[in-house]
Short mmCIF file of C-alpha atoms and ligand atoms in Angstrom, two decimals:
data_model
loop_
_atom_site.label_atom_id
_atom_site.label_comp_id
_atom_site.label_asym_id
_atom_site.label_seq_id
_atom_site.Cartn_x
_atom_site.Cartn_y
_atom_site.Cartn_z
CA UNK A 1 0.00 0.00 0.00
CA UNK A 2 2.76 2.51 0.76
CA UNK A 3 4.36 2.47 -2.66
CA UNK A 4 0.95 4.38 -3.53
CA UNK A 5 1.48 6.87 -0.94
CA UNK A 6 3.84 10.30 -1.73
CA UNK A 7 6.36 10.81 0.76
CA UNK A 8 6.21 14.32 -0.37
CA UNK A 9 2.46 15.31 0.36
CA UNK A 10 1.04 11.98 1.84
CA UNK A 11 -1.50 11.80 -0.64
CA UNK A 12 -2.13 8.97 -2.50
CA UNK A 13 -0.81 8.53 -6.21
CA UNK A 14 -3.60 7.12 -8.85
CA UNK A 15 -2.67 3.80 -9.92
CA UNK A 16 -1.59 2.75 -13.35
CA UNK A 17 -2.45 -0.06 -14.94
CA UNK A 18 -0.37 0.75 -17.69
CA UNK A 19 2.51 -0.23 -15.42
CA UNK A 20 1.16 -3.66 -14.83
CA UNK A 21 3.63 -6.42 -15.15
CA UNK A 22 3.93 -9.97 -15.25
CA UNK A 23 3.25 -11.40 -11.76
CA UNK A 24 1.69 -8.61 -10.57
CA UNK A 25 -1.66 -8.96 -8.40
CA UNK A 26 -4.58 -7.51 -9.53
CA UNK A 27 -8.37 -8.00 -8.87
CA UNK A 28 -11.04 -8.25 -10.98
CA UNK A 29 -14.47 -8.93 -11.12
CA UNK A 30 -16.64 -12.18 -12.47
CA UNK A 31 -19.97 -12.12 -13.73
CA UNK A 32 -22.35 -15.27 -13.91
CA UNK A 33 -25.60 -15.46 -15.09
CA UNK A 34 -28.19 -17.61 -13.42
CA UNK A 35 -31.73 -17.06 -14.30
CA UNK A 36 -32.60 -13.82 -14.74
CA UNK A 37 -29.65 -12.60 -12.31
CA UNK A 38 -26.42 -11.84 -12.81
CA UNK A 39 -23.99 -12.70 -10.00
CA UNK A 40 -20.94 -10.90 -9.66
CA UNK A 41 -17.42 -11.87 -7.64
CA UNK A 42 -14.37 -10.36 -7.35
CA UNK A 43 -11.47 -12.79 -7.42
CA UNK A 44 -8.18 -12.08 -7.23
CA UNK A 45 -5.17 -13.68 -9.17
CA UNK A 46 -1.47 -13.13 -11.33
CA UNK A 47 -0.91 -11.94 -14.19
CA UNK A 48 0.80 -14.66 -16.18
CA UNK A 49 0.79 -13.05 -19.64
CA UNK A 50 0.10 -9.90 -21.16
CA UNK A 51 -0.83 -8.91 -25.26
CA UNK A 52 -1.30 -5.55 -25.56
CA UNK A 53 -4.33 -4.86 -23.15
CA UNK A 54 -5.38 -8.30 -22.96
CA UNK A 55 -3.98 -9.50 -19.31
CA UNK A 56 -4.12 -13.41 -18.73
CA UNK A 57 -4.70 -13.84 -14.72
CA UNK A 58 -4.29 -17.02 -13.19
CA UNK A 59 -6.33 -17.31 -10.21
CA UNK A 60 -5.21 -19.76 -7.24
CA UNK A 61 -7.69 -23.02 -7.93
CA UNK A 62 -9.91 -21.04 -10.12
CA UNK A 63 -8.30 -21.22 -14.00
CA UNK A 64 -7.11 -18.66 -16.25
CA UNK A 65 -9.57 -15.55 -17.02
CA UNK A 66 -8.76 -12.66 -19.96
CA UNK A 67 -8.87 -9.34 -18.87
CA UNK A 68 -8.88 -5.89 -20.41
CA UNK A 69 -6.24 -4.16 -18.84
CA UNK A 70 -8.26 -1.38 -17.90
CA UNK A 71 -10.63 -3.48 -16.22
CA UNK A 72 -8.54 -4.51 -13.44
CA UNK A 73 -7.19 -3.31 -10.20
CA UNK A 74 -3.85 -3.65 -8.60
CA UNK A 75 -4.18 -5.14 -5.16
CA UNK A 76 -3.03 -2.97 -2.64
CA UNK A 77 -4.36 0.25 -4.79
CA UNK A 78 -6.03 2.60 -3.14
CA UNK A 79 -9.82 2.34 -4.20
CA UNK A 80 -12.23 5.41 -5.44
CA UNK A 81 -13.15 6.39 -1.77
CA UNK A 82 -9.77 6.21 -0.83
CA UNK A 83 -8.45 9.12 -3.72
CA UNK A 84 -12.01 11.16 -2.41
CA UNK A 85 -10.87 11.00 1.17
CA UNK A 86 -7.13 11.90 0.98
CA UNK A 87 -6.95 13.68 -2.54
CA UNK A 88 -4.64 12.44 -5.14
CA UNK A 89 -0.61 13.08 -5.08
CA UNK A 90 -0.29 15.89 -7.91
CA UNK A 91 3.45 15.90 -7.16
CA UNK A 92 5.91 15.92 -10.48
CA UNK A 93 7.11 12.28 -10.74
CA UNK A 94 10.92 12.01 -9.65
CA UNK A 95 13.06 9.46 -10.39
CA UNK A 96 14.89 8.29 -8.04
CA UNK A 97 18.85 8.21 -9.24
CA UNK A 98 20.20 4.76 -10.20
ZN1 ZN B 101 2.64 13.98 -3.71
#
């Protein structure tokens, strides 16, 4: 959770899921349809391979599922309410030196 958090303002950064690797953890959510309602889960797995902004996550004794990039989360990221409450790090992004 902290490497979301600036050191510089304390507020926390908006995550980027265009910096989603392989073996990252990210969430996602899992619609099934029985009846006339639709059941939704989140489940939580790895990424295992990525094409473009299709992400392969393997979830622990639940199989492979296709995601769209953008419709994942990283674990650990802070959530919606969490940005409203604490405002998002507008900071300049430093590197840190090598
Ligand atoms: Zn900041």
């Amino acid at each position: 959770m902290s490497d979301y958090k600036c050191e510089a303002c304390g507020k926390y950064k908006k995550p980027d899921n265009s910096e989603l690797q392989i073996g990252d953890e990210v969430g996602f959510s899992v619609g099934k349809q029985s009846g006339r309602t639709i059941r939704v889960s989140a489940k939580e797995g790895l990424i295992t391979a990525i094409d473009g902004d299709r992400l392969t996550i393997h979830v622990k004794r639940g199989g492979d599922y296709v995601r769209q990039r953008a419709h994942v989360t990283q674990i650990g990221a802070p959530n919606g309410i969490t940005l409203e409450l604490f405002g998002v790090c507008l900071c300049p992004v430093v590197k840190a030196p090598a």
